PDB file of C-alpha atoms in Angstrom:
ATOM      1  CA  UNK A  23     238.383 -34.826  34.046  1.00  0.00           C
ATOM      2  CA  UNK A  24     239.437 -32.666  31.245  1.00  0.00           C
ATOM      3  CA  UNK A  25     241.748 -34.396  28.567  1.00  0.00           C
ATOM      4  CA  UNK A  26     243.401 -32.957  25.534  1.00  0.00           C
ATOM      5  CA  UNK A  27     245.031 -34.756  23.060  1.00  0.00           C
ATOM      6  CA  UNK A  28     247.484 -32.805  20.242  1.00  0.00           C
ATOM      7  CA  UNK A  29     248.640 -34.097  17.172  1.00  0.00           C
ATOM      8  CA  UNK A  30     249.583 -33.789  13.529  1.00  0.00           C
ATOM      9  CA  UNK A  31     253.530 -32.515  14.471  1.00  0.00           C
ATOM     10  CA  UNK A  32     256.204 -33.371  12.491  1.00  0.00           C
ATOM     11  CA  UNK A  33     258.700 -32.531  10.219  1.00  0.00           C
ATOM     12  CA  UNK A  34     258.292 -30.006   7.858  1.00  0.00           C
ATOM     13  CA  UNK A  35     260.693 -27.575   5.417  1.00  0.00           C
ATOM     14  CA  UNK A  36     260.612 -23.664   5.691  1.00  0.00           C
ATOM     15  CA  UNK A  37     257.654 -21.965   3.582  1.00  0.00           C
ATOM     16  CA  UNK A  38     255.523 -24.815   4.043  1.00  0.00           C
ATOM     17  CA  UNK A  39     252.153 -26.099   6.005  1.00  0.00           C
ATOM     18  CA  UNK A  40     251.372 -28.404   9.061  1.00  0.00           C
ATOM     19  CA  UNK A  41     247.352 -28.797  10.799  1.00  0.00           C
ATOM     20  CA  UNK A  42     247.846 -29.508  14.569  1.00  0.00           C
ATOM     21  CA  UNK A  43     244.586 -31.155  16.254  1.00  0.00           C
ATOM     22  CA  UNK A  44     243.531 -31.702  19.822  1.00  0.00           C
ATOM     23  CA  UNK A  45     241.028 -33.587  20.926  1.00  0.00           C
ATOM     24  CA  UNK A  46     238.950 -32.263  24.026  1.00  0.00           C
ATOM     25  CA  UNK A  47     237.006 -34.109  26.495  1.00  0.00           C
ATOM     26  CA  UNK A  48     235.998 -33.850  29.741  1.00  0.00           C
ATOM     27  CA  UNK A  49     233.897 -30.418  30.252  1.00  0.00           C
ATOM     28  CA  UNK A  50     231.470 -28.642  29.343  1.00  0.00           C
ATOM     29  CA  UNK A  51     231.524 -24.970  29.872  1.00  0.00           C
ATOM     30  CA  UNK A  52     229.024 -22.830  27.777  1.00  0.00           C
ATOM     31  CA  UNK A  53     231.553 -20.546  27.616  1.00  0.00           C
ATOM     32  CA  UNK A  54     234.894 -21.229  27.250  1.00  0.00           C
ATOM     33  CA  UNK A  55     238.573 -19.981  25.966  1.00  0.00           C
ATOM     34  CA  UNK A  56     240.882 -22.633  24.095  1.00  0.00           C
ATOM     35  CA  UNK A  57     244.694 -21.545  23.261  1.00  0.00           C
ATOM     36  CA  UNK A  58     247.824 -22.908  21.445  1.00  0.00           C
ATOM     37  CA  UNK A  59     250.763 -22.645  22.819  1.00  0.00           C
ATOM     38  CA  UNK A  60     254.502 -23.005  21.885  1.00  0.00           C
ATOM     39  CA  UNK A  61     258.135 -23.906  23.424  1.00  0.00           C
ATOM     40  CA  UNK A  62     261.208 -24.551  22.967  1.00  0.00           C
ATOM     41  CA  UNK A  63     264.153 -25.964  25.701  1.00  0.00           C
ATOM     42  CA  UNK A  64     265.531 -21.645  25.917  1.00  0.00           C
ATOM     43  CA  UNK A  65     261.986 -20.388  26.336  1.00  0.00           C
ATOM     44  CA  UNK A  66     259.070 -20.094  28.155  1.00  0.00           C
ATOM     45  CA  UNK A  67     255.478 -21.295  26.933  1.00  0.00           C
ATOM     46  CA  UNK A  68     254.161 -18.870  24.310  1.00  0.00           C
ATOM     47  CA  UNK A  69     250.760 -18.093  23.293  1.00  0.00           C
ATOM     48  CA  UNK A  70     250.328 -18.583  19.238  1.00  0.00           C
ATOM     49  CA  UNK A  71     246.329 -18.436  19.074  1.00  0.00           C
ATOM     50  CA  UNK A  72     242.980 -18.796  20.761  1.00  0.00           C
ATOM     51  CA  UNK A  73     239.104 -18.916  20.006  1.00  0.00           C
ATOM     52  CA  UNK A  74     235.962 -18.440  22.470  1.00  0.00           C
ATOM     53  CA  UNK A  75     232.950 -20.246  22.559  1.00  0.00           C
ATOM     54  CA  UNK A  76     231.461 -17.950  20.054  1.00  0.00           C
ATOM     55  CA  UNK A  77     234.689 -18.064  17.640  1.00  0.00           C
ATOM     56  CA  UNK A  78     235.825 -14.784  17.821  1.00  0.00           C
ATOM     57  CA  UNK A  79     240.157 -15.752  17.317  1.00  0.00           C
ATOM     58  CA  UNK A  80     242.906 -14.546  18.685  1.00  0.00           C
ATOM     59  CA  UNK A  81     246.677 -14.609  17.566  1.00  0.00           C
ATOM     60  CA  UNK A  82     249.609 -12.871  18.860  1.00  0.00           C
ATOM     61  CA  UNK A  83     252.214 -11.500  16.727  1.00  0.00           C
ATOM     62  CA  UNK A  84     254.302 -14.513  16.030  1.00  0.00           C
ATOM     63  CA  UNK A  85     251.138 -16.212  14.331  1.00  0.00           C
ATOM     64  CA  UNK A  86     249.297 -13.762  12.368  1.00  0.00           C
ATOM     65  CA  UNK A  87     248.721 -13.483   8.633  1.00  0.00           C
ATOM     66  CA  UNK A  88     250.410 -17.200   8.772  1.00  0.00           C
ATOM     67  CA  UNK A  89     248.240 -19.312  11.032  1.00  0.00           C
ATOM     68  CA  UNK A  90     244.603 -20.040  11.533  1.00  0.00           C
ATOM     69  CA  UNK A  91     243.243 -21.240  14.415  1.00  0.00           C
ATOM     70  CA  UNK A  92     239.696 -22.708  14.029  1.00  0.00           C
ATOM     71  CA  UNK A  93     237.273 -25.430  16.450  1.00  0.00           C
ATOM     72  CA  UNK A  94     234.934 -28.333  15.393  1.00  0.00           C
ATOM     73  CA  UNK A  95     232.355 -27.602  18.121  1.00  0.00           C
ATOM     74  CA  UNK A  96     231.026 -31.163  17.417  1.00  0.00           C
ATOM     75  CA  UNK A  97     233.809 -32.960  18.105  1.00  0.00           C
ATOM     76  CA  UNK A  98     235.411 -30.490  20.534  1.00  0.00           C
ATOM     77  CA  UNK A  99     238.466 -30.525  18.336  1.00  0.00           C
ATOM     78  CA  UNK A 100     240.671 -27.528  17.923  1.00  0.00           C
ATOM     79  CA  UNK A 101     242.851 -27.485  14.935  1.00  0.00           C
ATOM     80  CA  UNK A 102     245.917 -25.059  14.422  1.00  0.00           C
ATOM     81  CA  UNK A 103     246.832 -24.468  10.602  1.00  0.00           C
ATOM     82  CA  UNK A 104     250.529 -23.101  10.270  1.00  0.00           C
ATOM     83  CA  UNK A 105     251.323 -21.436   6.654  1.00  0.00           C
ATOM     84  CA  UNK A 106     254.439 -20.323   5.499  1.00  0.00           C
ATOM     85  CA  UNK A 107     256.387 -21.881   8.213  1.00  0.00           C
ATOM     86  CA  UNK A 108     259.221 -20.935   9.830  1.00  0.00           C
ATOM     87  CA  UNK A 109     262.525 -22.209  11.490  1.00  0.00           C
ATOM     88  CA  UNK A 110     261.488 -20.215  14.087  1.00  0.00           C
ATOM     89  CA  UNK A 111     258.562 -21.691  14.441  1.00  0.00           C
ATOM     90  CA  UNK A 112     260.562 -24.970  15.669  1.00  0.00           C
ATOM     91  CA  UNK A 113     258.793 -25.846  19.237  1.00  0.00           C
ATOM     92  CA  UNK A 114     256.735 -28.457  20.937  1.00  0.00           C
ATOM     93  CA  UNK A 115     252.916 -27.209  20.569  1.00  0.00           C
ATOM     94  CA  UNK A 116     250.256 -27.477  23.357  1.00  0.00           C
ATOM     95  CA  UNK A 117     246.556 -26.928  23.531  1.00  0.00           C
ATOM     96  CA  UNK A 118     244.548 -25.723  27.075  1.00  0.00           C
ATOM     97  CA  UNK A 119     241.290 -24.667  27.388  1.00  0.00           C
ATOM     98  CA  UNK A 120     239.867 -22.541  30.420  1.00  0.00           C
ATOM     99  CA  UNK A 121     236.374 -21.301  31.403  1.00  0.00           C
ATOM    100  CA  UNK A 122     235.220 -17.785  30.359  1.00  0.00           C
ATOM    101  CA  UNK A 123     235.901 -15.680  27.621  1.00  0.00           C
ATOM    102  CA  UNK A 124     238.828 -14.951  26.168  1.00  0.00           C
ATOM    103  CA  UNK A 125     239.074 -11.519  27.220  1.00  0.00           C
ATOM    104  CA  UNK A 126     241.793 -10.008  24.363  1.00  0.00           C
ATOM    105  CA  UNK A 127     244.654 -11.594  22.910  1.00  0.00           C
ATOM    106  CA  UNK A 128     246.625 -10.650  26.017  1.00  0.00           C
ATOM    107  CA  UNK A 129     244.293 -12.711  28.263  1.00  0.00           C
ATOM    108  CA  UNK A 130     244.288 -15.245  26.088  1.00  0.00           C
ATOM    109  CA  UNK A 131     247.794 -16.186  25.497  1.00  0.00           C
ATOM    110  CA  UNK A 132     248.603 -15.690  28.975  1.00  0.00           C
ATOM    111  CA  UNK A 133     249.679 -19.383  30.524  1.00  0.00           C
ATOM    112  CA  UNK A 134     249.386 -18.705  34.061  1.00  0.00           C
ATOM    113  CA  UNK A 135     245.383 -18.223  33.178  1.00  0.00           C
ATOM    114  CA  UNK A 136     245.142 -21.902  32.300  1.00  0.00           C
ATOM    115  CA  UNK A 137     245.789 -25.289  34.254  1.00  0.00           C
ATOM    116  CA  UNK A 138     245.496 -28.199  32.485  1.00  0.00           C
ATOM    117  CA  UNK A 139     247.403 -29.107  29.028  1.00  0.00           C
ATOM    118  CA  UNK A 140     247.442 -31.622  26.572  1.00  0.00           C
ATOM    119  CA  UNK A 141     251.012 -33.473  26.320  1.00  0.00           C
ATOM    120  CA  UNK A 142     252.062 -31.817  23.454  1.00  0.00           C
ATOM    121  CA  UNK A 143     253.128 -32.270  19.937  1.00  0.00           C
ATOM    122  CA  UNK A 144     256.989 -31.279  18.149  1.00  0.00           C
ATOM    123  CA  UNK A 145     256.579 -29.286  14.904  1.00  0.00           C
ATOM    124  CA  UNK A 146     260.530 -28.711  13.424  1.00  0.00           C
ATOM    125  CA  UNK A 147     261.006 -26.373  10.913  1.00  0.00           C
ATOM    126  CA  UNK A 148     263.909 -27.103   8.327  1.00  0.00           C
ATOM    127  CA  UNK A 149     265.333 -24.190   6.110  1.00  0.00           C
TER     128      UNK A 149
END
């Protein structure tokens, strides 16, 4: 059974930095696709970023230049750091994982490709 664990949310003011984690367990596909996503009570679940097996990322517009997504193949973690923050950036956080490449950033971020999540973790964004 595949579990996922985020953390490192919290409270943080406008310019600044926050590293989310989650911990993965549970599979063990040779190839694989993990993804952070974002969302907030008016919106649906955006992508922010992804990575493959071989670590080729993947952000969509609302993360790049600012965040850095990055995996501890060891441990199976995968780690979201978030630069120059925004109050826009304001939403709970979720990680998922799927089997198979990535495909492009499209196929990546799309949330009706994965099924299971973690529970999430809040990031809020103070100006």
């Amino acid at each position: 059974q595949i579990q996922l664990v985020e953390s490192g949310g919290g409270s943080v003011q406008s310019g600044g930095s926050l590293r989310l984690s989650c911990a993965s367990s549970g599979y063990s596909y040779q190839l694989y696709c993990m993804a952070w996503f974002r969302q907030t009570p008016d919106n649906g679940r955006e992508g922010v970023a992804a990575i493959d097996a071989e670590g080729t990322e993947f952000y969509t517009d609302a993360a790049k230049g600012r965040f850095t997504v990055s995996r501890d193949k060891t441990s199976g973690t995968l780690y979201l750091l978030m630069n120059d923050v925004k109050v826009e950036d304001t939403a709970t956080y979720f990680c998922t994982v799927r089997p198979g490449r990535c495909g492009n950033v499209y196929q990546a971020t799309l949330p009706n490709l994965y099924v299971v999540w973690g529970q999430g973790t809040q990031v809020t964004v103070s100006s």
